[in-house]
Amino acid sequence: AYAYLDRHRVHFHITRGRRSKYGDYRWPQSGHAFHEMSVNGDLPPLFFLWVMLHEAAHLETHLKYSAAAPHGHEWQAEYARLMVECLSFFPPEIQPSVRRLASRIPLNRNLMRGIEQQLRGGADPSAVHLDDLPAGTLFRLKAKPDILFRSVERRRTRWLSIDQQTGRQYTVSALAEVMPQ
């Protein structure tokens, strides 16, 4: 992994746990002359690798296509390729699911979520995520059940949502565990 990051001159950061995302990739821009990747340091080791592969797929996509959509077909193909290359790092019981996920583009979101739950270990398989619900659904965040929200529209990795009492708008992670109302 170090040789890969060094070869592409990636500034790699292991960050504190973030609720909004597991990792991040930023390509070079004016005033920011290097690739930058971060992964939350509080993740279980195999899930850490999974997230690192996700971010590396962004790097590979940027290097090959520069203007591709963040999670578009080009990125999905790169992510699938990296999953297959690193398949031996995953436990034998997960490998068939990873191989099946990588075999078809577009990637199957439900299969991916199942793999991620296994890699995180102890994740509640019955948990409902905001991304599981259609736009317009009333919900409460499991971590903040005192506020009632309504989802409005998906914006890449987050949902524009409205606090039903105050009318304030928030962007909520698509991966947030929620309680539909």
CSV table of C-alpha atoms in Angstrom, one decimal:
chain,number,residue,atom,x,y,z
A,1,ALA,CA,0.0,0.0,0.0
A,2,TYR,CA,2.8,2.4,0.8
A,3,ALA,CA,4.5,1.9,-2.6
A,4,TYR,CA,1.1,2.6,-4.3
A,5,LEU,CA,0.6,5.8,-2.4
A,6,ASP,CA,4.2,6.9,-2.8
A,7,ARG,CA,4.2,6.2,-6.6
A,8,HIS,CA,1.1,8.4,-7.0
A,9,ARG,CA,2.4,11.0,-4.5
A,10,VAL,CA,-0.7,10.7,-2.4
A,11,HIS,CA,-0.8,12.5,1.0
A,12,PHE,CA,-2.5,9.9,3.1
A,13,HIS,CA,-4.2,10.7,6.4
A,14,ILE,CA,-5.7,8.5,9.0
A,15,THR,CA,-8.3,10.7,10.6
A,16,ARG,CA,-10.4,10.6,13.7
A,17,GLY,CA,-13.8,8.9,13.3
A,18,ARG,CA,-16.2,11.0,11.3
A,19,ARG,CA,-20.0,10.4,11.3
A,20,SER,CA,-20.5,11.9,7.9
A,21,LYS,CA,-18.0,9.8,5.9
A,22,TYR,CA,-15.6,6.9,6.2
A,23,GLY,CA,-13.0,8.3,3.8
A,24,ASP,CA,-12.2,11.1,1.3
A,25,TYR,CA,-10.2,11.7,-1.9
A,26,ARG,CA,-9.2,15.0,-3.4
A,27,TRP,CA,-7.4,15.4,-6.6
A,28,PRO,CA,-4.7,18.1,-7.3
A,29,GLN,CA,-6.2,21.6,-8.0
A,30,SER,CA,-4.7,25.1,-8.0
A,31,GLY,CA,-3.4,25.8,-4.6
A,32,HIS,CA,-3.5,22.1,-3.7
A,33,ALA,CA,-0.8,20.4,-5.8
A,34,PHE,CA,-1.1,16.8,-4.7
A,35,HIS,CA,-3.5,13.9,-4.4
A,36,GLU,CA,-5.0,13.6,-0.9
A,37,MET,CA,-6.7,10.6,0.6
A,38,SER,CA,-8.1,10.0,4.1
A,39,VAL,CA,-9.7,7.1,5.9
A,40,ASN,CA,-11.2,7.1,9.4
A,41,GLY,CA,-8.8,5.5,11.9
A,42,ASP,CA,-11.6,4.0,14.1
A,43,LEU,CA,-12.7,1.5,11.4
A,44,PRO,CA,-12.1,-2.3,11.8
A,45,PRO,CA,-9.0,-3.3,9.7
A,46,LEU,CA,-10.9,-5.0,6.8
A,47,PHE,CA,-13.4,-2.2,6.5
A,48,PHE,CA,-10.5,0.3,6.6
A,49,LEU,CA,-9.1,-1.6,3.5
A,50,TRP,CA,-12.5,-1.6,1.9
A,51,VAL,CA,-12.8,2.2,2.3
A,52,MET,CA,-9.2,2.7,1.2
A,53,LEU,CA,-10.0,0.8,-2.1
A,54,HIS,CA,-13.0,3.0,-2.6
A,55,GLU,CA,-10.8,6.1,-2.3
A,56,ALA,CA,-8.1,4.5,-4.5
A,57,ALA,CA,-10.8,3.9,-7.1
A,58,HIS,CA,-11.4,7.7,-7.1
A,59,LEU,CA,-7.7,8.3,-7.6
A,60,GLU,CA,-7.5,5.7,-10.5
A,61,THR,CA,-10.6,7.2,-12.1
A,62,HIS,CA,-9.1,10.7,-11.9
A,63,LEU,CA,-5.8,9.5,-13.4
A,64,LYS,CA,-7.5,7.7,-16.3
A,65,TYR,CA,-10.5,10.0,-17.1
A,66,SER,CA,-10.0,13.2,-15.1
A,67,ALA,CA,-13.6,14.3,-15.7
A,68,ALA,CA,-15.6,11.2,-14.8
A,69,ALA,CA,-18.6,11.3,-12.5
A,70,PRO,CA,-17.6,10.6,-8.8
A,71,HIS,CA,-19.5,7.3,-8.6
A,72,GLY,CA,-20.2,6.8,-12.3
A,73,HIS,CA,-19.5,3.8,-14.5
A,74,GLU,CA,-15.8,4.6,-14.8
A,75,TRP,CA,-15.3,4.8,-11.1
A,76,GLN,CA,-17.4,1.6,-10.5
A,77,ALA,CA,-15.2,-0.3,-13.0
A,78,GLU,CA,-12.0,0.9,-11.2
A,79,TYR,CA,-13.5,0.0,-7.8
A,80,ALA,CA,-14.4,-3.5,-9.1
A,81,ARG,CA,-10.9,-4.0,-10.6
A,82,LEU,CA,-9.3,-3.0,-7.3
A,83,MET,CA,-11.7,-5.3,-5.3
A,84,VAL,CA,-10.6,-8.3,-7.5
A,85,GLU,CA,-6.9,-7.4,-7.2
A,86,CYS,CA,-7.2,-7.3,-3.4
A,87,LEU,CA,-9.6,-10.2,-3.1
A,88,SER,CA,-7.1,-12.4,-1.2
A,89,PHE,CA,-7.0,-9.9,1.7
A,90,PHE,CA,-10.6,-10.6,2.5
A,91,PRO,CA,-11.9,-13.6,4.5
A,92,PRO,CA,-12.8,-16.6,2.4
A,93,GLU,CA,-16.5,-16.4,3.5
A,94,ILE,CA,-16.7,-12.8,2.0
A,95,GLN,CA,-14.7,-13.4,-1.2
A,96,PRO,CA,-17.6,-14.9,-3.2
A,97,SER,CA,-19.8,-11.9,-2.4
A,98,VAL,CA,-17.0,-9.5,-3.4
A,99,ARG,CA,-16.3,-11.4,-6.6
A,100,ARG,CA,-20.1,-11.3,-7.4
A,101,LEU,CA,-20.2,-7.6,-6.7
A,102,ALA,CA,-17.2,-6.8,-8.9
A,103,SER,CA,-18.5,-8.9,-11.8
A,104,ARG,CA,-21.3,-6.5,-12.8
A,105,ILE,CA,-21.4,-2.8,-13.4
A,106,PRO,CA,-23.4,-0.9,-12.2
A,107,LEU,CA,-22.5,-2.2,-8.7
A,108,ASN,CA,-25.3,-3.7,-6.7
A,109,ARG,CA,-25.9,-1.3,-3.7
A,110,ASN,CA,-27.6,-3.9,-1.6
A,111,LEU,CA,-24.9,-6.5,-2.0
A,112,MET,CA,-22.3,-3.8,-1.3
A,113,ARG,CA,-24.1,-2.8,1.9
A,114,GLY,CA,-24.2,-6.5,3.0
A,115,ILE,CA,-20.4,-6.8,2.5
A,116,GLU,CA,-19.8,-3.6,4.3
A,117,GLN,CA,-21.8,-4.8,7.3
A,118,GLN,CA,-19.8,-8.0,7.4
A,119,LEU,CA,-16.5,-6.1,7.2
A,120,ARG,CA,-17.6,-3.6,9.9
A,121,GLY,CA,-18.5,-6.5,12.2
A,122,GLY,CA,-21.5,-6.4,14.5
A,123,ALA,CA,-23.5,-4.1,12.3
A,124,ASP,CA,-27.2,-4.5,12.7
A,125,PRO,CA,-28.5,-6.2,9.5
A,126,SER,CA,-32.0,-5.0,10.2
A,127,ALA,CA,-30.9,-1.3,10.3
A,128,VAL,CA,-32.7,1.0,7.9
A,129,HIS,CA,-30.5,3.6,6.2
A,130,LEU,CA,-31.8,6.9,4.7
A,131,ASP,CA,-30.9,5.7,1.3
A,132,ASP,CA,-33.3,2.8,1.7
A,133,LEU,CA,-36.3,5.1,1.7
A,134,PRO,CA,-37.9,7.1,-1.1
A,135,ALA,CA,-37.9,10.9,-1.3
A,136,GLY,CA,-40.6,12.5,0.8
A,137,THR,CA,-40.3,10.0,3.7
A,138,LEU,CA,-40.6,11.3,7.3
A,139,PHE,CA,-37.8,9.9,9.5
A,140,ARG,CA,-35.9,10.4,12.7
A,141,LEU,CA,-32.2,9.8,13.0
A,142,LYS,CA,-31.3,6.9,15.2
A,143,ALA,CA,-28.6,9.0,16.7
A,144,LYS,CA,-30.9,12.1,17.2
A,145,PRO,CA,-34.4,10.8,17.6
A,146,ASP,CA,-35.9,14.1,18.9
A,147,ILE,CA,-36.0,15.7,15.4
A,148,LEU,CA,-38.5,14.7,12.7
A,149,PHE,CA,-37.2,15.2,9.2
A,150,ARG,CA,-38.6,14.8,5.7
A,151,SER,CA,-36.2,13.7,2.9
A,152,VAL,CA,-36.4,15.9,-0.2
A,153,GLU,CA,-33.7,14.9,-2.7
A,154,ARG,CA,-30.5,12.9,-3.0
A,155,ARG,CA,-27.4,14.9,-3.5
A,156,ARG,CA,-24.5,12.5,-4.3
A,157,THR,CA,-23.8,10.9,-0.9
A,158,ARG,CA,-26.3,12.9,1.2
A,159,TRP,CA,-30.0,13.7,1.3
A,160,LEU,CA,-31.4,17.2,1.5
A,161,SER,CA,-33.8,16.9,4.5
A,162,ILE,CA,-36.1,19.4,6.2
A,163,ASP,CA,-36.6,19.6,10.0
A,164,GLN,CA,-40.4,19.5,10.2
A,165,GLN,CA,-40.6,21.7,13.3
A,166,THR,CA,-38.3,24.6,12.3
A,167,GLY,CA,-38.2,24.3,8.5
A,168,ARG,CA,-34.4,24.3,8.5
A,169,GLN,CA,-32.7,22.4,5.8
A,170,TYR,CA,-29.9,19.8,6.5
A,171,THR,CA,-27.9,17.4,4.4
A,172,VAL,CA,-28.0,14.0,6.0
A,173,SER,CA,-25.7,11.1,5.0
A,174,ALA,CA,-27.3,8.5,2.8
A,175,LEU,CA,-25.8,5.9,5.2
A,176,ALA,CA,-27.4,7.4,8.3
A,177,GLU,CA,-29.4,4.9,10.3
A,178,VAL,CA,-33.0,6.1,10.5
A,179,MET,CA,-36.4,5.3,11.9
A,180,PRO,CA,-39.1,5.9,9.3
A,181,GLN,CA,-42.2,7.5,10.7
